[in-house]
Structure formats: structure tokens, C-alpha cells
PDB file of C-alpha atoms in Angstrom:
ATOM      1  CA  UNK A   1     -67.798  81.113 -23.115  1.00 82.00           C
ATOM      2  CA  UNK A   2     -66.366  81.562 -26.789  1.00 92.00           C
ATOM      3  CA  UNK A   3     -66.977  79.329 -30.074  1.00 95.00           C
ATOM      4  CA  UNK A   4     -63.844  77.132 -30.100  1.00 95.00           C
ATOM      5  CA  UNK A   5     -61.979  77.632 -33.439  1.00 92.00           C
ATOM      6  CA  UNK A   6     -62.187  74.744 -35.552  1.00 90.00           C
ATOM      7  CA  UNK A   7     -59.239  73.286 -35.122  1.00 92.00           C
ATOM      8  CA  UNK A   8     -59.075  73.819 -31.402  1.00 92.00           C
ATOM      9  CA  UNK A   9     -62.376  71.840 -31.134  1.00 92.00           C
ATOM     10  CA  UNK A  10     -60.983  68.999 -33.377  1.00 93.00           C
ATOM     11  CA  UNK A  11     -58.094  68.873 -31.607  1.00 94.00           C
ATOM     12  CA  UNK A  12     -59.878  68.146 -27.823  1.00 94.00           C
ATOM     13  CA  UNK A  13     -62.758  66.039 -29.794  1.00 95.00           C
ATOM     14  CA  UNK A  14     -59.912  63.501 -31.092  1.00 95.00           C
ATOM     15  CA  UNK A  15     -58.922  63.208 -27.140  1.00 93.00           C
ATOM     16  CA  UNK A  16     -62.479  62.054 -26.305  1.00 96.00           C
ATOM     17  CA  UNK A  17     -63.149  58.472 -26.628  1.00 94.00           C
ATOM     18  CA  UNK A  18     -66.635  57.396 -28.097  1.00 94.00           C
ATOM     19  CA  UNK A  19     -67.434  61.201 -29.274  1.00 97.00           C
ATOM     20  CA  UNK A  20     -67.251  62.700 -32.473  1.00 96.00           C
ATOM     21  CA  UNK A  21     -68.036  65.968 -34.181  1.00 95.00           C
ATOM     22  CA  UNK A  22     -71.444  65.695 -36.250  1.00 93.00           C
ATOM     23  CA  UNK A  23     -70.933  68.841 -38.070  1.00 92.00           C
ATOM     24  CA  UNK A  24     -69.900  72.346 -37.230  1.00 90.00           C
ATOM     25  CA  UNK A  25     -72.058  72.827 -34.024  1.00 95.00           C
ATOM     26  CA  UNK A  26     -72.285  69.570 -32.782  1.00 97.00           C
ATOM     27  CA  UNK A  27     -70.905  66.693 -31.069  1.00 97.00           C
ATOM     28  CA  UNK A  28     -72.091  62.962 -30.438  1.00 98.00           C
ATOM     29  CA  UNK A  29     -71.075  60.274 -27.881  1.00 98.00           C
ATOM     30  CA  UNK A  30     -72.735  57.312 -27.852  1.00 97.00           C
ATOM     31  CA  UNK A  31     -72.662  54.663 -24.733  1.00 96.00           C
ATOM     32  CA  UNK A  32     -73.621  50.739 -24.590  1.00 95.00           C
ATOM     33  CA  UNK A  33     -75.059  49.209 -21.638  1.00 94.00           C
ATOM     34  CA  UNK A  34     -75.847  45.838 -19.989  1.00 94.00           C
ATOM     35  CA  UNK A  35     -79.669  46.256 -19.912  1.00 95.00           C
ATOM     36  CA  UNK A  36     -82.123  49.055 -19.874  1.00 97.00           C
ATOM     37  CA  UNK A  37     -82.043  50.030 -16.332  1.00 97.00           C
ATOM     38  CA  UNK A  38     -78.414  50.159 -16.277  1.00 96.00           C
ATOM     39  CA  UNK A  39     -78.415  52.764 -19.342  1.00 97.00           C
ATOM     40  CA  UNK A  40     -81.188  54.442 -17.474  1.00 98.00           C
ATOM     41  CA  UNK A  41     -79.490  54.754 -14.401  1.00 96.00           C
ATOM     42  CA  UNK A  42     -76.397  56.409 -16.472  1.00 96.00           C
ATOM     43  CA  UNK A  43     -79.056  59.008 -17.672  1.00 98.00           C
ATOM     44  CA  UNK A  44     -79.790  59.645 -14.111  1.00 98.00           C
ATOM     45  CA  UNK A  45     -76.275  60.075 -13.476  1.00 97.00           C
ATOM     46  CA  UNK A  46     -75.484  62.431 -15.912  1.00 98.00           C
ATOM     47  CA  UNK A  47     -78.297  64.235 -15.660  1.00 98.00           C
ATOM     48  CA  UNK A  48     -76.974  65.604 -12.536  1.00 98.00           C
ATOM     49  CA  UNK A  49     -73.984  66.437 -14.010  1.00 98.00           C
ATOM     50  CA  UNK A  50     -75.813  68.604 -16.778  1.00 98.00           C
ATOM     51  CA  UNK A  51     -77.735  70.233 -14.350  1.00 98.00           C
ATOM     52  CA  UNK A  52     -75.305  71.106 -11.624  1.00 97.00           C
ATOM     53  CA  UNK A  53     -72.940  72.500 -15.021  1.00 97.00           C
ATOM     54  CA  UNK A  54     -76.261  74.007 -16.084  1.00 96.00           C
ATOM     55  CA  UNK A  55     -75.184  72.616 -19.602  1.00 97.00           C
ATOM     56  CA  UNK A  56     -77.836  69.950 -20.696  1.00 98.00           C
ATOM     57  CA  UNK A  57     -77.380  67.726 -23.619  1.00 98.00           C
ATOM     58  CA  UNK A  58     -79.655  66.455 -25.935  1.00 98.00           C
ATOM     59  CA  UNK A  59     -80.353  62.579 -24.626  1.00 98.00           C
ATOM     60  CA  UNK A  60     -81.648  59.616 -26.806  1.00 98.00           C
ATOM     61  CA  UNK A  61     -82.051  55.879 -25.092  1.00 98.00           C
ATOM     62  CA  UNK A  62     -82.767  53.556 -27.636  1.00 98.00           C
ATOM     63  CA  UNK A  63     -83.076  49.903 -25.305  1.00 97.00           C
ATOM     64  CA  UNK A  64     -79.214  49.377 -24.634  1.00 97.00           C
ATOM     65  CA  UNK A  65     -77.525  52.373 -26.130  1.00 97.00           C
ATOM     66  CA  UNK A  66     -77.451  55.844 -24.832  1.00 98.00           C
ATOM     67  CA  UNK A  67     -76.360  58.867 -27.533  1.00 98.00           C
ATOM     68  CA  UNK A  68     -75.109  62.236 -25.898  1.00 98.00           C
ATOM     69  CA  UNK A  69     -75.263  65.028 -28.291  1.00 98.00           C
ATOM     70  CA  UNK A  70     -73.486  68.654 -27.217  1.00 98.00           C
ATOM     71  CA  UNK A  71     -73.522  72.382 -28.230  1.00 97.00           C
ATOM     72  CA  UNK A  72     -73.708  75.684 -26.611  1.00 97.00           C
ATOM     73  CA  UNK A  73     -76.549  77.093 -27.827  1.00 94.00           C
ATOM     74  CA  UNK A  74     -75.496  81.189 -27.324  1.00 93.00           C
ATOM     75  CA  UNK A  75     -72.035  80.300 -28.944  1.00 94.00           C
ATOM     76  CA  UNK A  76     -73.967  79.278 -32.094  1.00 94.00           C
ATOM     77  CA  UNK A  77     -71.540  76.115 -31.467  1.00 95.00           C
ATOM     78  CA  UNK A  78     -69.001  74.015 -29.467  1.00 97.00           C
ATOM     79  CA  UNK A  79     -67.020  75.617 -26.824  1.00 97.00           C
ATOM     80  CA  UNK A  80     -65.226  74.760 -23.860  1.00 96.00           C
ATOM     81  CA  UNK A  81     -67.976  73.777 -22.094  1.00 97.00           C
ATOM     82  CA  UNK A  82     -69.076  70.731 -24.683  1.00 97.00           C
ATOM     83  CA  UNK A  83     -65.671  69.407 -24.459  1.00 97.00           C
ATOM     84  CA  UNK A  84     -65.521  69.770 -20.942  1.00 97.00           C
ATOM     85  CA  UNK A  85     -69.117  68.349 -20.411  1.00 98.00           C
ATOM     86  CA  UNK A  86     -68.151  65.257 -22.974  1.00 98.00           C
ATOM     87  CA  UNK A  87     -65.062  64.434 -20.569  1.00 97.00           C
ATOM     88  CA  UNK A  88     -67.463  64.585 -17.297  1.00 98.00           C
ATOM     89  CA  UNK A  89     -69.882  61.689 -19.405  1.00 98.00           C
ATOM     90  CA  UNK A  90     -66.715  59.432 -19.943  1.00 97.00           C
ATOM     91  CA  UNK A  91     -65.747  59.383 -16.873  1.00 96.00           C
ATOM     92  CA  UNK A  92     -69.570  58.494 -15.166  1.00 96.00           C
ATOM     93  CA  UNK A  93     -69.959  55.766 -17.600  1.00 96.00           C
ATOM     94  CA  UNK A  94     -66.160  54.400 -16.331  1.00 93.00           C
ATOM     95  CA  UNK A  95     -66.946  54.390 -13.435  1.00 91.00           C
ATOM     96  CA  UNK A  96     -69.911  52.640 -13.613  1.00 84.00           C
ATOM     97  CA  UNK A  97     -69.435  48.467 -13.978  1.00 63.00           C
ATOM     98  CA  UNK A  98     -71.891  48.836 -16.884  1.00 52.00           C
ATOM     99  CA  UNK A  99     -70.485  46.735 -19.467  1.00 50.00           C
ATOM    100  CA  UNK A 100     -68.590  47.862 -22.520  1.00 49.00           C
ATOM    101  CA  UNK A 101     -69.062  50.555 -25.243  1.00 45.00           C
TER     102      UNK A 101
ATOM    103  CA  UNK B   1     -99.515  39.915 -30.063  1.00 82.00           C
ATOM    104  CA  UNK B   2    -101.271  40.714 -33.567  1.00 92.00           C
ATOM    105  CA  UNK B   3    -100.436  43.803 -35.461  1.00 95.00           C
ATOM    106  CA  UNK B   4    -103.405  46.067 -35.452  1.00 95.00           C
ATOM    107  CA  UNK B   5    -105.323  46.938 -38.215  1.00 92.00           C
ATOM    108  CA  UNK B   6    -104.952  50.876 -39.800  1.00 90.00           C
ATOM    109  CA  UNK B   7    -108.464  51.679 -38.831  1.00 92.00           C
ATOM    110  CA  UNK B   8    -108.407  49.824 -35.444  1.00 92.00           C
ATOM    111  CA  UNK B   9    -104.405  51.766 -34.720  1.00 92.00           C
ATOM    112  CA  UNK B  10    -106.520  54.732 -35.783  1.00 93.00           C
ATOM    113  CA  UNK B  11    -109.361  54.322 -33.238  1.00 94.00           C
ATOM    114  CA  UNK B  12    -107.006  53.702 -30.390  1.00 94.00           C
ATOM    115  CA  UNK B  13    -104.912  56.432 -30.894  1.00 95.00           C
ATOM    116  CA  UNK B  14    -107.645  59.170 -31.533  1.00 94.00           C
ATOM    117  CA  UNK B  15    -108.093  58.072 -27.396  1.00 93.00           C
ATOM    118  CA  UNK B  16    -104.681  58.451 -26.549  1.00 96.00           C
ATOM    119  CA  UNK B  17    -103.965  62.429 -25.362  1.00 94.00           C
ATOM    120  CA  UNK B  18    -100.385  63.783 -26.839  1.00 94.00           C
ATOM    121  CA  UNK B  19     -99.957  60.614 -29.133  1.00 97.00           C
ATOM    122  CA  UNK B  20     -99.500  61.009 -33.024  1.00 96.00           C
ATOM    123  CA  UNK B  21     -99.072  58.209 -35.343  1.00 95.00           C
ATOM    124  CA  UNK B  22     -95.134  59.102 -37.228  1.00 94.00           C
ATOM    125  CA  UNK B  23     -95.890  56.618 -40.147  1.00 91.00           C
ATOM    126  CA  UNK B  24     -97.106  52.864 -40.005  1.00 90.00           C
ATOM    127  CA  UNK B  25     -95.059  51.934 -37.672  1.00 95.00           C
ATOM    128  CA  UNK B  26     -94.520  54.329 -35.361  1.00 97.00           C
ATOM    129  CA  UNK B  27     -96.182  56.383 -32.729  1.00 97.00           C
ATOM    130  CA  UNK B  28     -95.089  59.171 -30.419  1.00 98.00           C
ATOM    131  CA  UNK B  29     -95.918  61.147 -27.583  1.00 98.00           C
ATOM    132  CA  UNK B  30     -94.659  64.188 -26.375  1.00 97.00           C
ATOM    133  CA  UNK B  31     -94.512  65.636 -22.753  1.00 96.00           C
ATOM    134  CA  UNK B  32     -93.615  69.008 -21.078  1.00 95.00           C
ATOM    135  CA  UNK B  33     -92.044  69.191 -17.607  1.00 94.00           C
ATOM    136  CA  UNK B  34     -91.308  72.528 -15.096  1.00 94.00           C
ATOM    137  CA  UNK B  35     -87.525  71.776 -15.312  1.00 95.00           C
ATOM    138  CA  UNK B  36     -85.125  69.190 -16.446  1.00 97.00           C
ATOM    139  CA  UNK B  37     -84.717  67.798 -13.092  1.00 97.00           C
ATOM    140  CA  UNK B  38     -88.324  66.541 -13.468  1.00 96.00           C
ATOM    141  CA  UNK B  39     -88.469  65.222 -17.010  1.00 97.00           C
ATOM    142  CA  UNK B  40     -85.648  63.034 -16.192  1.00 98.00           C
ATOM    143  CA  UNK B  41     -87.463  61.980 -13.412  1.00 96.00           C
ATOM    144  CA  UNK B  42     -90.175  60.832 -15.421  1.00 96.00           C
ATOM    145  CA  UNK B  43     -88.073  59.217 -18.020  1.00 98.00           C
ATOM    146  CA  UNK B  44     -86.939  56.745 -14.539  1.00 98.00           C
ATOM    147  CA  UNK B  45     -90.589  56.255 -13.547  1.00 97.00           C
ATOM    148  CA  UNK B  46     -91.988  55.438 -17.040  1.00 98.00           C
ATOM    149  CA  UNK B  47     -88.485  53.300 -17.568  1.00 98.00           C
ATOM    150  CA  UNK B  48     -89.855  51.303 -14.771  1.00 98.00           C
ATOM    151  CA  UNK B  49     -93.282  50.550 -16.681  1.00 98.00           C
ATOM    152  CA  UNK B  50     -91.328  50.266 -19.868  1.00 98.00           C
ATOM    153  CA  UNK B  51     -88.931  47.707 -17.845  1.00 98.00           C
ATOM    154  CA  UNK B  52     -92.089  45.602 -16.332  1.00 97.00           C
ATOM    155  CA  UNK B  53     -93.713  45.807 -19.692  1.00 97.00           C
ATOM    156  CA  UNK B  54     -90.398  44.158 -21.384  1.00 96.00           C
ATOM    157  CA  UNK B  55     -91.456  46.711 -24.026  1.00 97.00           C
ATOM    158  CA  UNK B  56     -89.668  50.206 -24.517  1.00 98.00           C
ATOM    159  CA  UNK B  57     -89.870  53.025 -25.789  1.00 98.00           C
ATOM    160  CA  UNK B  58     -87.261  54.771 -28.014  1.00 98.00           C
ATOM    161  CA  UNK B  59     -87.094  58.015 -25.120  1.00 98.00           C
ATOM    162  CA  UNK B  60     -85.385  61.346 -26.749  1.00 98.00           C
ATOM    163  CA  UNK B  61     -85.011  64.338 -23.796  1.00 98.00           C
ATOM    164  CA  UNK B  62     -84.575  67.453 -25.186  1.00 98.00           C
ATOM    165  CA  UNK B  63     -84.062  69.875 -21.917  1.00 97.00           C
ATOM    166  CA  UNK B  64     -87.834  69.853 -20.269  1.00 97.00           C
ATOM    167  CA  UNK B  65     -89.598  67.779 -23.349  1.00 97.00           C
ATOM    168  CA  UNK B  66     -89.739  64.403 -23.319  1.00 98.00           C
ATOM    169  CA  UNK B  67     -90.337  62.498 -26.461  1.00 98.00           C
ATOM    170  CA  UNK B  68     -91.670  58.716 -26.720  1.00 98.00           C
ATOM    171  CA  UNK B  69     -91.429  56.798 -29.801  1.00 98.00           C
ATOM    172  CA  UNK B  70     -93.158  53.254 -29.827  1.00 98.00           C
ATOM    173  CA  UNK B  71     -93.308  50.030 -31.961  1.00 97.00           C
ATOM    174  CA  UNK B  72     -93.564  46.034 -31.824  1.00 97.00           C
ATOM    175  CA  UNK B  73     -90.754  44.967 -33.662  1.00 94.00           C
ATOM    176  CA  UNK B  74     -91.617  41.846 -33.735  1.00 93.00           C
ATOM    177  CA  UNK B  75     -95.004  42.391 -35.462  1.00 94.00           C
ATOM    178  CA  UNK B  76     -93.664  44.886 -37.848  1.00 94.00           C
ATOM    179  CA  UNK B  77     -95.799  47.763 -36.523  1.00 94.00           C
ATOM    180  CA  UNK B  78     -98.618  48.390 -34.246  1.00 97.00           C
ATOM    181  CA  UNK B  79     -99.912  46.374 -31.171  1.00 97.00           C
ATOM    182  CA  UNK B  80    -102.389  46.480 -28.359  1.00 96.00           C
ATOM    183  CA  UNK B  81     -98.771  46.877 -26.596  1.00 97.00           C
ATOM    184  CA  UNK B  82     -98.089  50.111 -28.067  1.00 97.00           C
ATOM    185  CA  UNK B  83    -101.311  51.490 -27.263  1.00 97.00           C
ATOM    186  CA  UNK B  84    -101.172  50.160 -23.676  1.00 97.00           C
ATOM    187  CA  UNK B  85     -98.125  51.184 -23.051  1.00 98.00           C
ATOM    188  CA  UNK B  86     -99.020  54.736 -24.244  1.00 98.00           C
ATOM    189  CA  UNK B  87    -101.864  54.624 -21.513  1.00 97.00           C
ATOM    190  CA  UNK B  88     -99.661  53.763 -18.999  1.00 98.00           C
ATOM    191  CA  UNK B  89     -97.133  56.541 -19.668  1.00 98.00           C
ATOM    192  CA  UNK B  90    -100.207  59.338 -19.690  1.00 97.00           C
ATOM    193  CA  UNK B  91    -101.089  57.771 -16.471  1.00 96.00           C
ATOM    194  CA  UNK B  92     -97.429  58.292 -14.887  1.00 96.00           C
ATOM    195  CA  UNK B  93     -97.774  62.143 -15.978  1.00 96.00           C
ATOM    196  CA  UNK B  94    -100.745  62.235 -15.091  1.00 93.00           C
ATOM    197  CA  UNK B  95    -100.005  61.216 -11.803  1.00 91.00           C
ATOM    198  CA  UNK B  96     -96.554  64.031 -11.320  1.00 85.00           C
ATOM    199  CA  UNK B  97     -97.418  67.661 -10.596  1.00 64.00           C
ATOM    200  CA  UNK B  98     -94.874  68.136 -13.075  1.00 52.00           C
ATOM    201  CA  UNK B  99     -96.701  71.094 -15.054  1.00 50.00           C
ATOM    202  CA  UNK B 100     -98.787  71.033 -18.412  1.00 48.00           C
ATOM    203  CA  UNK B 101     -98.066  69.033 -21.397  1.00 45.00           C
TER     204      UNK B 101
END
């Protein structure tokens, strides 16, 4: 899996709703839940998607709000598999009935 | 619930295994787990406590280490909730076979 040239990775970040790049290695998505169970179950849920890509982000809960931050740590940066991993997230936390971002 | 005093925080956490006061306000715990499989399933048994409590922890999971930050915001710093809910996390990992802190 290669480093993503900068303006490839820009370019797929824009198409991902809720994330954005936090500098040149990393990217943040943050989620907004109904209560703390419900943004605890969405860890849950994801967490099984991180480990079955073997690609594990870093995860803060902070009561409500979940943040999702990404890199690949042996491309020294973002590569297909952030972007991909980013797009798995979204579409977990639509189809849970968790309330709105 | 009464903010504690420094010297009585102090006291309290001395007894509490893995916990560091951050500042005045804050203190944190940190715990070690075989695989990330297991520290998330911590993070949904001490969310559970946290839940019952009605007080929680900020949570950050960084692959197999899971970090717990804890306040009263209502009392502007440190409570006897703090500290017991500290107790009651140590007794949740504790309690898993999860590996050494």
C-alpha cells in the first residue's frame, strides 16, 4: 500500500463527508450521537471493521461525540487504505438510526 | 458532590493503581490489553459503569491501550466521583484476563 500523492488524497478526502485532513499524515472524522451507549455501540461496530481490515484507527469518545483519526503507519502517511477505511465508518454510522452528525 | 481538596485528591489517588493526576482538574488512567479486540471490549464493559454512574470518562483507544481521562464538570475539578469511578474501572480490569497493564 503506497503514500497517496497529495493531491490524490485531497481529492478522495473532499468526497468524504464529516472527515478532513489534519495535516500531512492524518485524517479526522468526527460522529454525533443520541446518548453514550449509542456512540459506544458505533465504537463496537467499527471496531470490527478495523479489525477484520486489520487497519485500526485512533478512537476518542468524549460523552456524545466519537472522533476517528486515520494513517498508515508503514506509509509514513495516508493511503488507500485510510480513505477506504473512512468510507467503511460513514457508512456504519448511516446505517445506524443514531441521530445526526 | 464537593470538589476535593489538593491534599485529600492527592491521598486518594496515591491508592488508585495506573492513575496520574494531568493538572487540577484532570486525572487519567491508562490500561494495556492482549489485542484490540479486547480493549474495545473493555471500553463496552467500563461504558456500562460509566453509563450507571451517569458520569464518564473522556475514553481515547489507541490500538491495545486504553486511556481514561476523568473530571466533575460541574464542580470544576475533582470529586469522590472521580476517584470512585477510577476504582470501579481497576476493578473491571481487574476482573478480564486481558493481560498486564
Amino acid at each position: 500500500m503506497e503514500k497517496l500523492a497529495t493531491e490524490a488524497a485531497d481529492a478522495a478526502i473532499a468526497s468524504l463527508a464529516g472527515w478532513t485532513r489534519q495535516d500531512e499524515k492524518w485524517i479526522a472524522g468526527s460522529y454525533r450521537f443520541v446518548s453514550f451507549p449509542a456512540a459506544i455501540a458505533f465504537v463496537s461496530q467499527i471496531a470490527e471493521v478495523a479489525e477484520a481490515m486489520n487497519h485500526h484507527p485512533f478512537i476518542g469518545i468524549d460523552y456524545k461525540k466519537v472522533t476517528l483519526r486515520l494513517t498508515t503507519w508503514h506509509a509514513g502517511g495516508l493511503t488507500e487504505l485510510d480513505i477506504r477505511s473512512a468510507e467503511r465508518y460513514n457508512e456504519v454510522y448511516q446505517a445506524s438510526i443514531a441521530g445526526q452528525r
